[in-house]
Tab-separated table of C-alpha atoms in Angstrom:
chain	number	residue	atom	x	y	z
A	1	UNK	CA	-20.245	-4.924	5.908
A	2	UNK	CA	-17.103	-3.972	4.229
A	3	UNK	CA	-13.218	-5.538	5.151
A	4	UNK	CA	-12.715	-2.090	6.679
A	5	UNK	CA	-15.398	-1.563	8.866
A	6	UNK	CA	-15.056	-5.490	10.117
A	7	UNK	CA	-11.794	-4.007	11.042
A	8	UNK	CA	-12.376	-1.250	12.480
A	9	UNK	CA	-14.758	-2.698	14.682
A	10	UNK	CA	-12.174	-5.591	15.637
A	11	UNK	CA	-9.647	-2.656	16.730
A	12	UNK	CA	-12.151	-1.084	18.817
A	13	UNK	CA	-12.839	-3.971	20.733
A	14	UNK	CA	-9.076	-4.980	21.005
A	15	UNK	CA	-8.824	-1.159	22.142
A	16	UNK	CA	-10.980	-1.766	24.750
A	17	UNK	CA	-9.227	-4.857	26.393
A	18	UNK	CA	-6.120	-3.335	26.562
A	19	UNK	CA	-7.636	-0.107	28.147
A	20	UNK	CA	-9.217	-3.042	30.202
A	21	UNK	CA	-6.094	-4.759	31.151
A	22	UNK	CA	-4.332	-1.111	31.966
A	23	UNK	CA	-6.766	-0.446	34.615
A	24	UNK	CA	-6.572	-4.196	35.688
A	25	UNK	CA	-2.722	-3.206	36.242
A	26	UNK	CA	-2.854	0.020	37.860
A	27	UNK	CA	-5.138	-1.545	40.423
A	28	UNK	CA	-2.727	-4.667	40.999
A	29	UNK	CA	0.168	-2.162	41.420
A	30	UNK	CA	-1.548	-0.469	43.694
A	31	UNK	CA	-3.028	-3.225	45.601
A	32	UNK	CA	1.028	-4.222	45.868
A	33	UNK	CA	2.339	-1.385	47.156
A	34	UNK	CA	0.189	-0.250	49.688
A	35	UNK	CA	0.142	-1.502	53.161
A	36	UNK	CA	-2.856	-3.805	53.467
A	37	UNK	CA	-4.988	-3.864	57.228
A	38	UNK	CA	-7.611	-5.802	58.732
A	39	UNK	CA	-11.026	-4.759	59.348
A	40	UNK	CA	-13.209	-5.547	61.959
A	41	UNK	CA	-15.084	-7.268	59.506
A	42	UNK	CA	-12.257	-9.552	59.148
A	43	UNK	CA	-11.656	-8.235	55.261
A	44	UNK	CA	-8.231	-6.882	54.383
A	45	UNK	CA	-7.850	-3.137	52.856
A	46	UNK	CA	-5.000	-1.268	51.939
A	47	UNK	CA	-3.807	2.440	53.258
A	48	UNK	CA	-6.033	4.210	50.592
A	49	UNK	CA	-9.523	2.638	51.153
A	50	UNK	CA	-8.712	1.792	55.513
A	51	UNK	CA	-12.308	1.226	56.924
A	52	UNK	CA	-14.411	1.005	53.757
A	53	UNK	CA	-15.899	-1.697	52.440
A	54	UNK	CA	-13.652	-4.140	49.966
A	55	UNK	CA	-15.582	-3.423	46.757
A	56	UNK	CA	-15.489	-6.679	44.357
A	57	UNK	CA	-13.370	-5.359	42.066
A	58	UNK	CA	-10.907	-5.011	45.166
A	59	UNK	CA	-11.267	-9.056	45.966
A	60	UNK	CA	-10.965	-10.112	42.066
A	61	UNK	CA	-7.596	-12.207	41.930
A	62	UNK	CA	-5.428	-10.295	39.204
A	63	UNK	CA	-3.138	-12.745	36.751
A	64	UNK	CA	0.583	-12.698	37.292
A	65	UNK	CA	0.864	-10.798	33.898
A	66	UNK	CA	-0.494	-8.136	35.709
A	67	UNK	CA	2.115	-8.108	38.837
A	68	UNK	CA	4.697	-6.985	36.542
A	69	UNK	CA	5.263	-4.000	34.257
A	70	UNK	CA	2.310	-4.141	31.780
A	71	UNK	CA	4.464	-2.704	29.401
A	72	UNK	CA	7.233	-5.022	29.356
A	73	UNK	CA	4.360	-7.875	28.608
A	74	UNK	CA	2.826	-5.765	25.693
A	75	UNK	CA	4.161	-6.709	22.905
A	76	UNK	CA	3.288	-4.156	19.356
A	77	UNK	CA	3.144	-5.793	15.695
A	78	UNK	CA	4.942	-3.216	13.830
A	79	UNK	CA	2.529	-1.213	11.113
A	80	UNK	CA	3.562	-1.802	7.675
A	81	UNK	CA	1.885	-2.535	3.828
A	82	UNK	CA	2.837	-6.241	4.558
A	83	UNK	CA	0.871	-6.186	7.795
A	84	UNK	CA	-1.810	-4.421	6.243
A	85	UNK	CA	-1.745	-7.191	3.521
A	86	UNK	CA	-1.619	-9.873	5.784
A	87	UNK	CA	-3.910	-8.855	7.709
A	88	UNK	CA	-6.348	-8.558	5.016
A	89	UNK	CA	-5.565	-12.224	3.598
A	90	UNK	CA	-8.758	-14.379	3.459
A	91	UNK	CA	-7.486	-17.480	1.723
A	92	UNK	CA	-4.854	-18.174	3.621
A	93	UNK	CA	-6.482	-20.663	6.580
A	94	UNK	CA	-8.368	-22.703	3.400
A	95	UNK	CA	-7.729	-26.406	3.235
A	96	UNK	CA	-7.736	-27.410	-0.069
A	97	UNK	CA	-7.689	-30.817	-1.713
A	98	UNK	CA	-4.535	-32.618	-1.828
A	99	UNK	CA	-4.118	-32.525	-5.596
A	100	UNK	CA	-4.705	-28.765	-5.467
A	101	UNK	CA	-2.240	-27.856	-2.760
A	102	UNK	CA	0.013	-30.096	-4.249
A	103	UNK	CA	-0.298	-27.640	-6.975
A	104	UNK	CA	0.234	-24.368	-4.960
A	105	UNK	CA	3.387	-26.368	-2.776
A	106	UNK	CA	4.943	-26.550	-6.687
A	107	UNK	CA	5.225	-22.573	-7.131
A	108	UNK	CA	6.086	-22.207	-3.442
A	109	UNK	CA	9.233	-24.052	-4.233
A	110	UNK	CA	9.593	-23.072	-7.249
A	111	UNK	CA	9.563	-19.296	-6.014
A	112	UNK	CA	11.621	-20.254	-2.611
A	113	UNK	CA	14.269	-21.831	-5.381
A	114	UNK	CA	14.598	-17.811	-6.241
A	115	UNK	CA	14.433	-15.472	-3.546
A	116	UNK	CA	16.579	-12.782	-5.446
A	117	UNK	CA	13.574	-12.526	-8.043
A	118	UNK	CA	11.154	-12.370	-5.155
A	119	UNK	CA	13.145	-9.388	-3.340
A	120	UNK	CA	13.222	-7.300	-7.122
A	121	UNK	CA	9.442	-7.838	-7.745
A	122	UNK	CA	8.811	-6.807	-4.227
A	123	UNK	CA	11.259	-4.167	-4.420
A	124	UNK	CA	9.327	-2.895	-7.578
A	125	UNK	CA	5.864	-3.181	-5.947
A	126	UNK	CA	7.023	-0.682	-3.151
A	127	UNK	CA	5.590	2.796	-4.487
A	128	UNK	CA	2.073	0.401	-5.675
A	129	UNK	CA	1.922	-2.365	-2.973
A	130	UNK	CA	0.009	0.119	0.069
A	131	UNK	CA	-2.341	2.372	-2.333
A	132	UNK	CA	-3.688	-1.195	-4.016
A	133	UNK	CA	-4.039	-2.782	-0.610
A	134	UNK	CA	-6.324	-0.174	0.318
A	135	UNK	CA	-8.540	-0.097	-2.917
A	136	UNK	CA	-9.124	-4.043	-2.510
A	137	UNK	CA	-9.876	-3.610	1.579
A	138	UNK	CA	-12.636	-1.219	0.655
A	139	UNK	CA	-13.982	-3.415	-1.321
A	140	UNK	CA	-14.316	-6.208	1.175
A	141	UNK	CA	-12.170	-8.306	-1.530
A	142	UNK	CA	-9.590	-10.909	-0.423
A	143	UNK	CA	-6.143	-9.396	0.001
A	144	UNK	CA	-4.430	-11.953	-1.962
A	145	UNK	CA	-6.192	-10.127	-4.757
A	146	UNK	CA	-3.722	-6.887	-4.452
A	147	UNK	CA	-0.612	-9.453	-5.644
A	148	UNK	CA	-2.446	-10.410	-8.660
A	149	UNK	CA	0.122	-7.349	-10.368
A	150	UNK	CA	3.193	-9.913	-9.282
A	151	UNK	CA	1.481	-12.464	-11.483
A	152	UNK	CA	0.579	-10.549	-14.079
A	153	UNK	CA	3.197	-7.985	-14.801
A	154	UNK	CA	6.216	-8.404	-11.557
A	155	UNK	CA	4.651	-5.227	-10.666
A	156	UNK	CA	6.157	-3.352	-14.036
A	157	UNK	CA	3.874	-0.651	-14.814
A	158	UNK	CA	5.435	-0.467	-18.383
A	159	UNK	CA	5.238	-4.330	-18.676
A	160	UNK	CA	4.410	-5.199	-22.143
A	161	UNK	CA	3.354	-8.678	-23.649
A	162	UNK	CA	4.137	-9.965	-26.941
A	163	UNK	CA	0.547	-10.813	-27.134
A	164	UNK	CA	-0.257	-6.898	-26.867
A	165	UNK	CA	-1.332	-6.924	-23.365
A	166	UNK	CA	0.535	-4.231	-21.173
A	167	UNK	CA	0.405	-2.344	-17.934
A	168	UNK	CA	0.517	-3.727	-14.287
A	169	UNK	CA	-3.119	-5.479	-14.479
A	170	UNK	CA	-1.717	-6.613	-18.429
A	171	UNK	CA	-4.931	-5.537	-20.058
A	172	UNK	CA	-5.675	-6.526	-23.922
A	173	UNK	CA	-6.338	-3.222	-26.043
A	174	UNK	CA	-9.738	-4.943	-26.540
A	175	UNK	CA	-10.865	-5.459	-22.936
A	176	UNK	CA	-9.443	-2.423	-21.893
A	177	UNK	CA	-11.311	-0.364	-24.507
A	178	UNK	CA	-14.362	-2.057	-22.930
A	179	UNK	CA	-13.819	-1.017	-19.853
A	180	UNK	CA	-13.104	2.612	-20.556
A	181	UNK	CA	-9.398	2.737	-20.442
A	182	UNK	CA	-8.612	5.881	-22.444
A	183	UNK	CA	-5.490	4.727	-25.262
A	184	UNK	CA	-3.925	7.193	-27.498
A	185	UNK	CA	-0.947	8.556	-28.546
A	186	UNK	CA	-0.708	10.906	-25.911
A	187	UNK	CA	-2.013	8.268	-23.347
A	188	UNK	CA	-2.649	5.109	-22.269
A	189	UNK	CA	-5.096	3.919	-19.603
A	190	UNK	CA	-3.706	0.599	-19.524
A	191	UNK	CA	-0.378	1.494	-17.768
A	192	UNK	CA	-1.822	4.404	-15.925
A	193	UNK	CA	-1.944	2.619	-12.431
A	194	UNK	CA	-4.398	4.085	-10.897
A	195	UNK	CA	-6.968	4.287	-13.513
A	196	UNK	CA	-6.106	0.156	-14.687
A	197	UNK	CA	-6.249	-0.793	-10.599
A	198	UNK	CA	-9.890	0.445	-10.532
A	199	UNK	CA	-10.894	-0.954	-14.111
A	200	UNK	CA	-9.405	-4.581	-12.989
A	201	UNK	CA	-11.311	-4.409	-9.756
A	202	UNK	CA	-14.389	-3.893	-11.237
A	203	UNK	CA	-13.668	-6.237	-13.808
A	204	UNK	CA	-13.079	-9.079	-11.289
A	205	UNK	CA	-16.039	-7.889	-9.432
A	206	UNK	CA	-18.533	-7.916	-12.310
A	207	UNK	CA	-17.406	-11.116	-13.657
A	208	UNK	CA	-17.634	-12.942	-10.034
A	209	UNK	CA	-21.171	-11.512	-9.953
A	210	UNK	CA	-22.151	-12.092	-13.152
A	211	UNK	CA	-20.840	-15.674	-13.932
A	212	UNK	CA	-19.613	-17.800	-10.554
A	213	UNK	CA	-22.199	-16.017	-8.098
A	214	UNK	CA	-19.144	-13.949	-6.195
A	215	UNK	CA	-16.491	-16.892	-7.011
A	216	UNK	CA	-13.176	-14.580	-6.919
A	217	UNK	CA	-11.299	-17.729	-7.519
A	218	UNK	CA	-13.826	-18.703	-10.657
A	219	UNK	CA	-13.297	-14.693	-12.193
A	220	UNK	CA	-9.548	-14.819	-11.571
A	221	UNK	CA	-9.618	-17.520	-14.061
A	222	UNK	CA	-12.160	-15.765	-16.406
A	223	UNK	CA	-9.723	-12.922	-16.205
A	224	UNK	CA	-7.256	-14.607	-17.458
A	225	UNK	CA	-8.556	-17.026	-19.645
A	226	UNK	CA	-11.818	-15.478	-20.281
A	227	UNK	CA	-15.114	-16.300	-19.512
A	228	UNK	CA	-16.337	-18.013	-22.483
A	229	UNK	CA	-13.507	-20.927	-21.554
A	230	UNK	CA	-14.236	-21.132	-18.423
A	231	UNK	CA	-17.603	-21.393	-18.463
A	232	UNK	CA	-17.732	-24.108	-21.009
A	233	UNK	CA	-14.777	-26.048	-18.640
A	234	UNK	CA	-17.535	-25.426	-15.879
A	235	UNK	CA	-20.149	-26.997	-17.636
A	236	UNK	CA	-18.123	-29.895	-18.597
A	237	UNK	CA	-17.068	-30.821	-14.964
A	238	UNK	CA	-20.954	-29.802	-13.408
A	239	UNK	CA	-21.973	-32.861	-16.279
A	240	UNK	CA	-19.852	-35.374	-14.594
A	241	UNK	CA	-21.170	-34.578	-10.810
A	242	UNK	CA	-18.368	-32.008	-9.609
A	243	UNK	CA	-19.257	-28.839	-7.913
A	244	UNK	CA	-17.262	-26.754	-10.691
A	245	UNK	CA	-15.385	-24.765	-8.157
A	246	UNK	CA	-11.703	-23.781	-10.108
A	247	UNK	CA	-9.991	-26.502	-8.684
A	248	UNK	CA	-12.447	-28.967	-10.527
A	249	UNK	CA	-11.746	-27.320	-13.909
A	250	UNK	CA	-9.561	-28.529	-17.136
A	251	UNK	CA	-8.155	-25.016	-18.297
A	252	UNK	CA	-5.492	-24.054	-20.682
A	253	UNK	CA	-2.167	-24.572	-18.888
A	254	UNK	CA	-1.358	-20.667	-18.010
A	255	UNK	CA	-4.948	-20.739	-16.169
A	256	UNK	CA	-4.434	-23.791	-14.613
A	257	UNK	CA	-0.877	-22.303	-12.915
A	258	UNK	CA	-2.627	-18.943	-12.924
A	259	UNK	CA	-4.547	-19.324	-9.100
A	260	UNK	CA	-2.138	-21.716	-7.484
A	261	UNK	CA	0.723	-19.007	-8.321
A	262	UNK	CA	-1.340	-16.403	-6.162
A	263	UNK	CA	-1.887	-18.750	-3.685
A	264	UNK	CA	1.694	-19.421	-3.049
A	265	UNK	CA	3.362	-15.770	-3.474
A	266	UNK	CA	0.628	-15.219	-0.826
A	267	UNK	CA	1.806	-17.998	1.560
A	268	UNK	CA	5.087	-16.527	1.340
A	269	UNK	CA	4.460	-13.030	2.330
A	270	UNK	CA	2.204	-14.601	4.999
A	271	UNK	CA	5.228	-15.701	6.597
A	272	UNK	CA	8.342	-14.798	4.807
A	273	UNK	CA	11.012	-15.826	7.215
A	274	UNK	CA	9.590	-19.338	6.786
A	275	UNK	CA	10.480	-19.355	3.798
A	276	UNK	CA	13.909	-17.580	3.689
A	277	UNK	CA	12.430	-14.355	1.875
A	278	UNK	CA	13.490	-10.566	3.005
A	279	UNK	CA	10.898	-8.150	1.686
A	280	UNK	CA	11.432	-4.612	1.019
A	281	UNK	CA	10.049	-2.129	3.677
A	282	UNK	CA	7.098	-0.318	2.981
A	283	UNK	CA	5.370	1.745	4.583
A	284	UNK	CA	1.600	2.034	5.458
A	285	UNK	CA	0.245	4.675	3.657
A	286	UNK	CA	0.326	5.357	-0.162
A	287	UNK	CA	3.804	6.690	-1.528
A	288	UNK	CA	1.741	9.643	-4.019
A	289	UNK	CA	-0.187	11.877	-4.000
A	290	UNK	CA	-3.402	12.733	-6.278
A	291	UNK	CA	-3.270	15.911	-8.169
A	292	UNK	CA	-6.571	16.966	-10.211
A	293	UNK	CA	-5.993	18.883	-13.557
A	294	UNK	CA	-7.945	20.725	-15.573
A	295	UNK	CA	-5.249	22.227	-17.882
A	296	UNK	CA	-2.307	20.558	-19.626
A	297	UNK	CA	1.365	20.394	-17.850
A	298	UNK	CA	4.581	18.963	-19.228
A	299	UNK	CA	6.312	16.431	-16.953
A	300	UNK	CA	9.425	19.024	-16.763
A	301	UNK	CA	6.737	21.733	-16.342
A	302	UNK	CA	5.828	19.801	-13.177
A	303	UNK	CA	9.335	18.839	-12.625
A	304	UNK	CA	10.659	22.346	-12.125
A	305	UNK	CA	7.079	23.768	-10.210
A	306	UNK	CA	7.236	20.943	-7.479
A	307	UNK	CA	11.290	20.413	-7.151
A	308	UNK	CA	10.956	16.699	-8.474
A	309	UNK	CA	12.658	14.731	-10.500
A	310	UNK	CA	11.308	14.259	-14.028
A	311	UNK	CA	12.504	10.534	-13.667
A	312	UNK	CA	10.613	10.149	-10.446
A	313	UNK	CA	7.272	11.700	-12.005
A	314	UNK	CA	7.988	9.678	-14.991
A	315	UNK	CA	7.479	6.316	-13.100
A	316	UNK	CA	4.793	7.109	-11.092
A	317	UNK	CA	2.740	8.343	-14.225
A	318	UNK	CA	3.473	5.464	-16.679
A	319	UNK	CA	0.308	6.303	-18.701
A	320	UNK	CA	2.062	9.029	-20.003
A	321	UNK	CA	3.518	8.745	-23.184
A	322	UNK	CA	4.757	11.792	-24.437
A	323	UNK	CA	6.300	13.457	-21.067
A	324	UNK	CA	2.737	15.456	-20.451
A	325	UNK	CA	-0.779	14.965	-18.937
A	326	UNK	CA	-3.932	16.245	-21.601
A	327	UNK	CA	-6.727	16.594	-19.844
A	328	UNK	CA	-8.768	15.354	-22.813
A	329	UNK	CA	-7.637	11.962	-22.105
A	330	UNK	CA	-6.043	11.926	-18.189
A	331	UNK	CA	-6.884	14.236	-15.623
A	332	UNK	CA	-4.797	12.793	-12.774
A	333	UNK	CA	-1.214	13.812	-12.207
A	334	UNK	CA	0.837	11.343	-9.385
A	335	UNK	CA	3.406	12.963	-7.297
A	336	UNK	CA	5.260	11.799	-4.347
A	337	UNK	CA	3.447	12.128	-1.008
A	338	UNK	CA	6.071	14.040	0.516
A	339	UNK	CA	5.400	16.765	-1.840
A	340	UNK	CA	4.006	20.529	-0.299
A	341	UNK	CA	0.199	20.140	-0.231
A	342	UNK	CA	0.333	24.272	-1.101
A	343	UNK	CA	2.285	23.382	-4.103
A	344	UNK	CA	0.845	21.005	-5.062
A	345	UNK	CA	-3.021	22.987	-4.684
A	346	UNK	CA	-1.302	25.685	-6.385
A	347	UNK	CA	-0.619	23.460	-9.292
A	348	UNK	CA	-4.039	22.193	-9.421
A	349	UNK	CA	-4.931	25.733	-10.283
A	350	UNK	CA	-2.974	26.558	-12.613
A	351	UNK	CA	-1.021	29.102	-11.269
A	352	UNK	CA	2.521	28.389	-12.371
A	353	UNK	CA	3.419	32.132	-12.214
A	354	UNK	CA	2.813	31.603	-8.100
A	355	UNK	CA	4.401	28.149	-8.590
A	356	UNK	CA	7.762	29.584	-10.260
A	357	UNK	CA	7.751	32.149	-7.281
A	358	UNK	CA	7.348	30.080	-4.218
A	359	UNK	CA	9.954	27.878	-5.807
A	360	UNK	CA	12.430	29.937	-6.847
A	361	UNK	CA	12.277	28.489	-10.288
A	362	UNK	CA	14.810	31.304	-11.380
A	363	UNK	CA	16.810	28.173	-12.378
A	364	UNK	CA	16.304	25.539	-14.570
A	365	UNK	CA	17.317	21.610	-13.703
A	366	UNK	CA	18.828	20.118	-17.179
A	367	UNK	CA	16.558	16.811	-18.229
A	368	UNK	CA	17.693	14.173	-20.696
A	369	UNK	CA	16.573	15.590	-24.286
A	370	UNK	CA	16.465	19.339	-23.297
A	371	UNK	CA	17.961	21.745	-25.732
A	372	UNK	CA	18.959	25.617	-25.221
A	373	UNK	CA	16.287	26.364	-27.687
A	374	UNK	CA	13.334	24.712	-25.898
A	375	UNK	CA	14.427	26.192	-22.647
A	376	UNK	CA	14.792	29.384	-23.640
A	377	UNK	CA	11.072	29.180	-25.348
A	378	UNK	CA	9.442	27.778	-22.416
A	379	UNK	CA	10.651	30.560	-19.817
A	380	UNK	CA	10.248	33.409	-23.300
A	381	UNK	CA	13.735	34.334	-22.485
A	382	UNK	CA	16.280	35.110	-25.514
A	383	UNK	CA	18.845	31.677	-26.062
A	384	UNK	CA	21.877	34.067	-26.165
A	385	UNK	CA	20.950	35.522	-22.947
A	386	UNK	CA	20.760	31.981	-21.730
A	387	UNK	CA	23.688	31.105	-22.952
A	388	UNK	CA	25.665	34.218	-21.812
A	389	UNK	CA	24.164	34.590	-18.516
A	390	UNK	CA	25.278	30.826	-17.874
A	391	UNK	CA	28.938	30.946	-19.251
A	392	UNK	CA	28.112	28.093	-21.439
A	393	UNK	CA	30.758	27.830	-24.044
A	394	UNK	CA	29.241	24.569	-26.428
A	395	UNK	CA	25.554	25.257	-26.654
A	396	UNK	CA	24.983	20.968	-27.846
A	397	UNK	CA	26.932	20.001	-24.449
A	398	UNK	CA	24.252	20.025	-21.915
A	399	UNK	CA	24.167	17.890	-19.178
A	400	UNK	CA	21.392	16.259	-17.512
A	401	UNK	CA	21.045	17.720	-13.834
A	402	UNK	CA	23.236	20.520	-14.717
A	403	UNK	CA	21.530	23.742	-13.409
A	404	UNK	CA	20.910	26.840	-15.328
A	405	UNK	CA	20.416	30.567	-14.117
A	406	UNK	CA	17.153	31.935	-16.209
A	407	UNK	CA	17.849	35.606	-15.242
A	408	UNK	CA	20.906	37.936	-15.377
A	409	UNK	CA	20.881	39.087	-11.807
């Protein structure tokens, strides 16, 4: 049974109390404010049931709770990605051994010691933090696993190692060739989230299966490390008696840090006001939206069909390299969710000539590195029409967000 259905199920049932307690109340109430009477059995009644019967749910005592406004007792926990999160924390209620939380307590200070850095990783997570939470619930995976990105990379898609690793999951060109991550010069898998969230998901999965027998803990080290290291660590501590559980192992001093630093961002988001922290709000659902494509779009292309920002598509589609999606090596094009679904089905297709209309793309939104010459090929106008139609006195002074007319009328 997955995370989500265990959920699911636990909502239903916490559904059904409070429908439970509701009709609990509206009886109490009503027991209240009636005028009660004696039978001549000797049971009291009230003005609405006078000479029936007391049923038992009339003689069940009703809490105090209950004798008040049910509303005012009923108190919400507001619906958020950190609630989500939190909610889907498994770790979190673990005792370890002294000498291992001793370990985690370290980065919890040392993280507490920083709370600006905290609030900017955080703050960087927010258009990533809800869509990953989801992909590691339906898994059934530990939620502790969807901050794994503020270990790795601070939640910088475009995060580059020195060692060559790079993208929010900081794959090596080597293991991320292995697992299918498309790289090119047009393209690369590696910082397209999306595409590197799934890959490092299965990764963890296959390794825990594989190796540790479902150990998350075990593959978060392989992951890091690799599992050739920690294997022979495993066997080394399994010789001298130990179990061979992570906490057991001798590991290179990045792996050693690499669990315990999990475990304490974790402890912190499990309670932040504990520990002094404000996080960013975010909300519940994913901040983009999938778009399928089957033929090739610039960035501005998309820029001008959906009225968005090239800087805002830009950072949600990090894989990117040159400023357009090739459907030879990406297929997936992220937008913001607040974008029109018609649009954005309209772009799907194809049809920019439906696009251009609905959107009134009879102007042109200036982008860092646009010349007259480029625009003018792109809509097949003529450049001195442009540049007469627009007033435009100094054809090399274009401004970024500066709007141009792309007819004479």
């Amino acid at each position: 049974m997955t995370y989500r259905t265990i959920r699911q199920r636990l909502l239903l049932s916490a559904g059904s109390t409070v429908i439970m307690g509701l009709m609990l109340a509206a009886a109490a109430n009503s027991q209240a404010s009636a005028p009660a009477y004696e039978t001549s059995a000797g049971t009291t009644t009230t003005s609405s049931n006078a000479g029936q019967t007391a049923s038992p749910i009339d003689k069940m005592p009703y809490p105090t709770p209950f004798q008040t406004h049910f509303w005012e007792a009923l108190e919400l926990e507001p619906q958020d990605a950190w609630t989500t999160l939190r909610n889907s924390f498994q770790w979190q209620e673990k005792t370890l051994p002294a000498e291992a939380q001793a370990r985690v307590d370290e980065w919890i200070e040392h993280y507490r010691s920083s709370p600006e850095n905290i609030a900017t990783i955080t703050e960087r997570a927010t258009p990533w933090l809800a869509w990953i939470t989801q992909q590691v619930s339906e898994r059934g995976l530990p939620g502790e696993v969807a901050l794994i990105p503020f270990v790795e990379s601070s939640f910088d898609p475009g995060a580059r190692s020195h060692r060559g690793a790079a993208g929010l999951w900081q794959f090596m060109p080597g293991t991320g060739d292995a697992l299918g991550l498309v790289r090119n010069g047009n393209y690369d898998g590696r910082l397209d989230v999306v595409t590197s969230t799934e890959a490092a998901l299965d990764y963890l999965e296959m390794q825990a299966d594989q190796w540790y027998e479902g150990d998350l803990m075990l593959s978060l080290a392989a992951y890091n490390a690799g599992a050739g290291t920690v294997n022979n660590a495993q066997r080394q501590v399994q010789s001298q008696g130990l179990s061979g559980e992570y906490w057991d192992l001798s590991l290179p001093y990045e792996t050693m840090q690499y669990v315990p630093k999990l475990k304490a961002i974790a402890t912190i988001i499990n309670d932040p006001e504990q520990y002094g922290v404000s996080l960013p709000e975010i909300h519940i659902d994913p901040a983009f939206a999938k778009v399928q494509l089957a033929h090739a779009v610039s960035l501005t292309e998309a820029s001008q069909m959906l009225d968005v920002s090239k800087t805002a598509l830009a950072e949600l589609n990090p894989g990117l390299l040159n400023g357009s999606i090739d459907p030879r090596s990406a297929q997936t094009l992220l937008v913001p969710e607040e974008v029109d679904k018609q649009v954005l089905a309209q772009l799907s297709q194809g049809n920019s000539q439906a696009l251009a209309q609905n959107n009134g793309a009879d102007t042109h939104r200036v982008e860092r590195g646009d010349s007259l010459s480029a625009i003018a090929a792109r809509y097949n106008i003529n450049q001195q029409d442009l540049i007469r139609w627009n007033a435009i006195d100094r054809p090399s002074a274009l401004q970024p967000g500066q709007l141009l007319t792309l007819s004479g009328r």
